[in-house]
mmCIF file of N, CA and C in Angstrom:
data_model
loop_
_atom_site.group_PDB
_atom_site.id
_atom_site.type_symbol
_atom_site.label_atom_id
_atom_site.label_comp_id
_atom_site.label_asym_id
_atom_site.label_seq_id
_atom_site.Cartn_x
_atom_site.Cartn_y
_atom_site.Cartn_z
ATOM 1 N N ARG U 1 1.312 13.556 49.335
ATOM 2 C CA ARG U 1 2.440 13.499 48.425
ATOM 3 C C ARG U 1 3.575 12.683 49.010
ATOM 4 N N ARG U 2 3.718 12.724 50.308
ATOM 5 C CA ARG U 2 4.830 12.048 50.964
ATOM 6 C C ARG U 2 4.789 10.533 50.748
ATOM 7 N N TRP U 3 3.588 9.970 50.635
ATOM 8 C CA TRP U 3 3.462 8.510 50.566
ATOM 9 C C TRP U 3 3.096 7.995 49.187
ATOM 10 N N ARG U 4 3.104 8.831 48.167
ATOM 11 C CA ARG U 4 2.616 8.377 46.869
ATOM 12 C C ARG U 4 3.499 7.333 46.196
ATOM 13 N N HIS U 5 4.736 7.180 46.618
ATOM 14 C CA HIS U 5 5.617 6.169 46.039
ATOM 15 C C HIS U 5 5.462 4.815 46.730
ATOM 16 N N LEU U 6 4.744 4.768 47.849
ATOM 17 C CA LEU U 6 4.568 3.523 48.604
ATOM 18 C C LEU U 6 3.551 2.612 47.907
ATOM 19 N N PRO U 7 3.563 1.312 48.250
ATOM 20 C CA PRO U 7 2.523 0.416 47.712
ATOM 21 C C PRO U 7 1.131 0.893 48.134
ATOM 22 N N VAL U 8 0.133 0.516 47.356
ATOM 23 C CA VAL U 8 -1.234 0.981 47.581
ATOM 24 C C VAL U 8 -1.726 0.600 48.984
ATOM 25 N N ALA U 9 -1.384 -0.569 49.475
ATOM 26 C CA ALA U 9 -1.841 -0.991 50.805
ATOM 27 C C ALA U 9 -1.322 -0.044 51.888
ATOM 28 N N GLN U 10 -0.092 0.391 51.771
ATOM 29 C CA GLN U 10 0.455 1.318 52.758
ATOM 30 C C GLN U 10 -0.148 2.711 52.597
ATOM 31 N N GLN U 11 -0.397 3.125 51.365
ATOM 32 C CA GLN U 11 -1.063 4.402 51.138
ATOM 33 C C GLN U 11 -2.446 4.379 51.791
ATOM 34 N N HIS U 12 -3.146 3.265 51.612
ATOM 35 C CA HIS U 12 -4.479 3.117 52.198
ATOM 36 C C HIS U 12 -4.406 3.223 53.716
ATOM 37 N N LYS U 13 -3.430 2.600 54.307
ATOM 38 C CA LYS U 13 -3.271 2.642 55.765
ATOM 39 C C LYS U 13 -3.090 4.080 56.248
ATOM 40 N N HIS U 14 -2.225 4.836 55.595
ATOM 41 C CA HIS U 14 -1.975 6.225 55.987
ATOM 42 C C HIS U 14 -3.199 7.110 55.748
ATOM 43 N N LEU U 15 -3.838 6.947 54.593
ATOM 44 C CA LEU U 15 -5.025 7.745 54.288
ATOM 45 C C LEU U 15 -6.158 7.461 55.271
ATOM 46 N N SER U 16 -6.370 6.197 55.590
ATOM 47 C CA SER U 16 -7.440 5.828 56.514
ATOM 48 C C SER U 16 -7.198 6.428 57.891
ATOM 49 N N ALA U 17 -5.960 6.376 58.357
ATOM 50 C CA ALA U 17 -5.642 6.950 59.664
ATOM 51 C C ALA U 17 -5.863 8.459 59.661
ATOM 52 N N ALA U 18 -5.445 9.127 58.591
ATOM 53 C CA ALA U 18 -5.625 10.579 58.499
ATOM 54 C C ALA U 18 -7.113 10.938 58.447
ATOM 55 N N MET U 19 -7.884 10.150 57.713
ATOM 56 C CA MET U 19 -9.320 10.428 57.613
ATOM 57 C C MET U 19 -10.026 10.196 58.942
ATOM 58 N N ARG U 20 -9.670 9.124 59.649
ATOM 59 C CA ARG U 20 -10.274 8.881 60.966
ATOM 60 C C ARG U 20 -9.943 10.019 61.930
ATOM 61 N N GLY U 21 -8.719 10.522 61.876
ATOM 62 C CA GLY U 21 -8.338 11.652 62.718
ATOM 63 C C GLY U 21 -9.119 12.908 62.367
ATOM 64 N N HIS U 22 -9.305 13.147 61.084
ATOM 65 C CA HIS U 22 -10.078 14.311 60.637
ATOM 66 C C HIS U 22 -11.524 14.194 61.110
ATOM 67 N N TYR U 23 -12.112 13.010 60.959
ATOM 68 C CA TYR U 23 -13.489 12.802 61.404
ATOM 69 C C TYR U 23 -13.593 12.942 62.920
ATOM 70 N N GLY U 24 -12.579 12.487 63.630
ATOM 71 C CA GLY U 24 -12.596 12.604 65.082
ATOM 72 C C GLY U 24 -12.570 14.044 65.547
ATOM 73 N N TYR U 25 -11.841 14.887 64.849
ATOM 74 C CA TYR U 25 -11.724 16.287 65.244
ATOM 75 C C TYR U 25 -12.876 17.134 64.712
ATOM 76 N N PHE U 26 -13.225 16.958 63.453
ATOM 77 C CA PHE U 26 -14.237 17.794 62.822
ATOM 78 C C PHE U 26 -15.616 17.140 62.777
ATOM 79 N N GLY U 27 -15.748 15.920 63.282
ATOM 80 C CA GLY U 27 -17.014 15.192 63.202
ATOM 81 C C GLY U 27 -17.996 15.612 64.269
ATOM 82 N N ILE U 28 -18.547 16.823 64.131
ATOM 83 C CA ILE U 28 -19.531 17.325 65.078
ATOM 84 C C ILE U 28 -20.870 17.484 64.368
ATOM 85 N N THR U 29 -21.925 17.554 65.146
ATOM 86 C CA THR U 29 -23.265 17.731 64.604
ATOM 87 C C THR U 29 -23.310 18.983 63.735
ATOM 88 N N GLY U 30 -23.906 18.870 62.563
ATOM 89 C CA GLY U 30 -24.038 20.003 61.661
ATOM 90 C C GLY U 30 -22.901 20.110 60.662
ATOM 91 N N ASN U 31 -21.916 19.227 60.747
ATOM 92 C CA ASN U 31 -20.770 19.304 59.852
ATOM 93 C C ASN U 31 -20.719 18.117 58.890
ATOM 94 N N SER U 32 -21.819 17.391 58.761
ATOM 95 C CA SER U 32 -21.802 16.171 57.958
ATOM 96 C C SER U 32 -21.603 16.450 56.467
ATOM 97 N N ILE U 33 -22.117 17.557 55.969
ATOM 98 C CA ILE U 33 -21.936 17.875 54.548
ATOM 99 C C ILE U 33 -20.464 18.124 54.251
ATOM 100 N N ALA U 34 -19.799 18.861 55.122
ATOM 101 C CA ALA U 34 -18.372 19.131 54.935
ATOM 102 C C ALA U 34 -17.551 17.846 55.047
ATOM 103 N N LEU U 35 -17.950 16.935 55.937
ATOM 104 C CA LEU U 35 -17.232 15.664 56.054
ATOM 105 C C LEU U 35 -17.392 14.834 54.781
ATOM 106 N N GLY U 36 -18.577 14.832 54.213
ATOM 107 C CA GLY U 36 -18.806 14.126 52.954
ATOM 108 C C GLY U 36 -17.988 14.712 51.827
ATOM 109 N N ARG U 37 -17.914 16.029 51.772
ATOM 110 C CA ARG U 37 -17.111 16.709 50.759
ATOM 111 C C ARG U 37 -15.632 16.366 50.938
ATOM 112 N N PHE U 38 -15.180 16.325 52.192
ATOM 113 C CA PHE U 38 -13.792 15.970 52.483
ATOM 114 C C PHE U 38 -13.485 14.559 51.979
ATOM 115 N N ALA U 39 -14.374 13.601 52.259
ATOM 116 C CA ALA U 39 -14.166 12.219 51.820
ATOM 117 C C ALA U 39 -14.108 12.143 50.290
ATOM 118 N N TYR U 40 -14.972 12.885 49.619
ATOM 119 C CA TYR U 40 -14.981 12.908 48.151
ATOM 120 C C TYR U 40 -13.657 13.464 47.624
ATOM 121 N N GLU U 41 -13.173 14.544 48.213
ATOM 122 C CA GLU U 41 -11.927 15.155 47.751
ATOM 123 C C GLU U 41 -10.722 14.250 48.011
ATOM 124 N N VAL U 42 -10.742 13.505 49.106
ATOM 125 C CA VAL U 42 -9.656 12.559 49.377
ATOM 126 C C VAL U 42 -9.630 11.488 48.288
ATOM 127 N N GLN U 43 -10.787 10.937 47.950
ATOM 128 C CA GLN U 43 -10.842 9.919 46.896
ATOM 129 C C GLN U 43 -10.385 10.490 45.561
ATOM 130 N N ARG U 44 -10.832 11.691 45.234
ATOM 131 C CA ARG U 44 -10.453 12.327 43.977
ATOM 132 C C ARG U 44 -8.947 12.559 43.905
ATOM 133 N N THR U 45 -8.371 13.014 45.000
ATOM 134 C CA THR U 45 -6.935 13.286 45.033
ATOM 135 C C THR U 45 -6.134 11.989 44.978
ATOM 136 N N TRP U 46 -6.605 10.953 45.670
ATOM 137 C CA TRP U 46 -5.904 9.664 45.630
ATOM 138 C C TRP U 46 -5.899 9.125 44.202
ATOM 139 N N HIS U 47 -7.027 9.225 43.510
ATOM 140 C CA HIS U 47 -7.092 8.785 42.117
ATOM 141 C C HIS U 47 -6.092 9.567 41.269
ATOM 142 N N LYS U 48 -6.031 10.858 41.497
ATOM 143 C CA LYS U 48 -5.110 11.713 40.735
ATOM 144 C C LYS U 48 -3.667 11.263 40.935
ATOM 145 N N TRP U 49 -3.270 11.004 42.166
ATOM 146 C CA TRP U 49 -1.880 10.616 42.441
ATOM 147 C C TRP U 49 -1.575 9.211 41.931
ATOM 148 N N LEU U 50 -2.538 8.303 42.023
ATOM 149 C CA LEU U 50 -2.311 6.961 41.482
ATOM 150 C C LEU U 50 -2.197 7.006 39.962
ATOM 151 N N SER U 51 -2.888 7.932 39.330
ATOM 152 C CA SER U 51 -2.808 8.057 37.874
ATOM 153 C C SER U 51 -1.448 8.568 37.419
ATOM 154 N N ARG U 52 -0.734 9.229 38.289
ATOM 155 C CA ARG U 52 0.560 9.791 37.916
ATOM 156 C C ARG U 52 1.729 8.833 38.158
ATOM 157 N N ARG U 53 1.447 7.629 38.628
ATOM 158 C CA ARG U 53 2.519 6.704 38.969
ATOM 159 C C ARG U 53 3.170 6.047 37.769
ATOM 160 N N SER U 54 2.533 6.066 36.627
ATOM 161 C CA SER U 54 3.113 5.438 35.442
ATOM 162 C C SER U 54 2.664 6.206 34.200
ATOM 163 N N GLN U 55 3.067 5.730 33.060
ATOM 164 C CA GLN U 55 2.680 6.378 31.810
ATOM 165 C C GLN U 55 1.200 6.167 31.491
ATOM 166 N N ARG U 56 0.618 5.122 32.075
ATOM 167 C CA ARG U 56 -0.784 4.813 31.814
ATOM 168 C C ARG U 56 -1.662 5.380 32.919
ATOM 169 N N ARG U 57 -2.692 6.080 32.537
ATOM 170 C CA ARG U 57 -3.630 6.652 33.493
ATOM 171 C C ARG U 57 -4.518 5.563 34.088
ATOM 172 N N MET U 58 -4.915 5.750 35.334
ATOM 173 C CA MET U 58 -5.861 4.839 35.969
ATOM 174 C C MET U 58 -7.264 5.367 35.699
ATOM 175 N N SER U 59 -8.106 4.550 35.095
ATOM 176 C CA SER U 59 -9.474 4.982 34.807
ATOM 177 C C SER U 59 -10.282 4.974 36.110
ATOM 178 N N TRP U 60 -11.430 5.644 36.073
ATOM 179 C CA TRP U 60 -12.295 5.658 37.252
ATOM 180 C C TRP U 60 -12.846 4.262 37.535
ATOM 181 N N GLU U 61 -13.042 3.454 36.499
ATOM 182 C CA GLU U 61 -13.522 2.079 36.699
ATOM 183 C C GLU U 61 -12.466 1.261 37.451
ATOM 184 N N GLN U 62 -11.205 1.427 37.066
ATOM 185 C CA GLN U 62 -10.126 0.735 37.775
ATOM 186 C C GLN U 62 -10.030 1.226 39.218
ATOM 187 N N PHE U 63 -10.198 2.535 39.403
ATOM 188 C CA PHE U 63 -10.129 3.091 40.744
ATOM 189 C C PHE U 63 -11.280 2.587 41.612
ATOM 190 N N GLU U 64 -12.471 2.437 41.034
ATOM 191 C CA GLU U 64 -13.604 1.900 41.785
ATOM 192 C C GLU U 64 -13.338 0.469 42.245
ATOM 193 N N GLN U 65 -12.676 -0.331 41.411
ATOM 194 C CA GLN U 65 -12.285 -1.684 41.812
ATOM 195 C C GLN U 65 -11.281 -1.634 42.969
ATOM 196 N N LEU U 66 -10.357 -0.696 42.894
ATOM 197 C CA LEU U 66 -9.367 -0.534 43.967
ATOM 198 C C LEU U 66 -10.052 -0.127 45.267
ATOM 199 N N ILE U 67 -11.021 0.778 45.186
ATOM 200 C CA ILE U 67 -11.744 1.245 46.370
ATOM 201 C C ILE U 67 -12.559 0.107 46.997
ATOM 202 N N LYS U 68 -13.049 -0.815 46.180
ATOM 203 C CA LYS U 68 -13.761 -1.969 46.739
ATOM 204 C C LYS U 68 -12.828 -2.805 47.605
ATOM 205 N N ARG U 69 -11.589 -2.927 47.180
ATOM 206 C CA ARG U 69 -10.619 -3.721 47.938
ATOM 207 C C ARG U 69 -10.048 -2.940 49.116
ATOM 208 N N PHE U 70 -9.758 -1.657 48.895
ATOM 209 C CA PHE U 70 -9.177 -0.805 49.927
ATOM 210 C C PHE U 70 -10.164 0.319 50.247
ATOM 211 N N ALA U 71 -11.232 -0.028 50.936
ATOM 212 C CA ALA U 71 -12.277 0.949 51.242
ATOM 213 C C ALA U 71 -11.768 1.979 52.247
ATOM 214 N N LEU U 72 -12.084 3.227 51.975
ATOM 215 C CA LEU U 72 -11.736 4.303 52.893
ATOM 216 C C LEU U 72 -12.855 4.465 53.916
ATOM 217 N N PRO U 73 -12.527 4.937 55.123
ATOM 218 C CA PRO U 73 -13.572 5.076 56.146
ATOM 219 C C PRO U 73 -14.627 6.106 55.728
ATOM 220 N N PRO U 74 -15.900 5.790 55.953
ATOM 221 C CA PRO U 74 -16.964 6.730 55.581
ATOM 222 C C PRO U 74 -17.002 7.917 56.552
ATOM 223 N N PRO U 75 -17.543 9.045 56.109
ATOM 224 C CA PRO U 75 -17.675 10.207 56.999
ATOM 225 C C PRO U 75 -18.533 9.853 58.200
ATOM 226 N N ARG U 76 -18.153 10.381 59.350
ATOM 227 C CA ARG U 76 -18.832 9.996 60.579
ATOM 228 C C ARG U 76 -18.879 11.155 61.566
ATOM 229 N N VAL U 77 -20.067 11.409 62.120
ATOM 230 C CA VAL U 77 -20.233 12.414 63.168
ATOM 231 C C VAL U 77 -20.020 11.700 64.497
ATOM 232 N N ASN U 78 -19.066 12.164 65.288
ATOM 233 C CA ASN U 78 -18.680 11.496 66.517
ATOM 234 C C ASN U 78 -19.259 12.138 67.774
ATOM 235 N N ARG U 79 -19.570 13.436 67.692
ATOM 236 C CA ARG U 79 -20.015 14.116 68.907
ATOM 237 C C ARG U 79 -20.909 15.285 68.536
ATOM 238 N N ARG U 80 -21.617 15.763 69.559
ATOM 239 C CA ARG U 80 -22.489 16.925 69.364
ATOM 240 C C ARG U 80 -21.687 18.204 69.537
ATOM 241 N N ALA U 81 -22.088 19.226 68.819
ATOM 242 C CA ALA U 81 -21.441 20.539 68.948
ATOM 243 C C ALA U 81 -21.858 21.158 70.283
ATOM 244 N N LEU U 82 -20.916 21.798 70.915
ATOM 245 C CA LEU U 82 -21.218 22.502 72.160
ATOM 246 C C LEU U 82 -21.849 23.841 71.820
ATOM 247 N N ALA U 83 -22.931 24.153 72.469
ATOM 248 C CA ALA U 83 -23.615 25.418 72.168
ATOM 249 C C ALA U 83 -23.325 26.468 73.216
#
């Protein structure tokens, strides 16, 4: 919410950094499904906030074009879980 008034490029920069940090901390073996769900929810929420920026809603087709230009980092397992 803090960055929703910023240009899309800056929003992308902040979201990408937050997602990389999340993957770095939670990216352990056995957590890949949750990481995928997290990435999906980030995209869904970003679409929701971009749709609220004006009187006209952003369609999913428009959002898919935006995602092609400003791709978010994919979910990634970085380390093995300690047993």
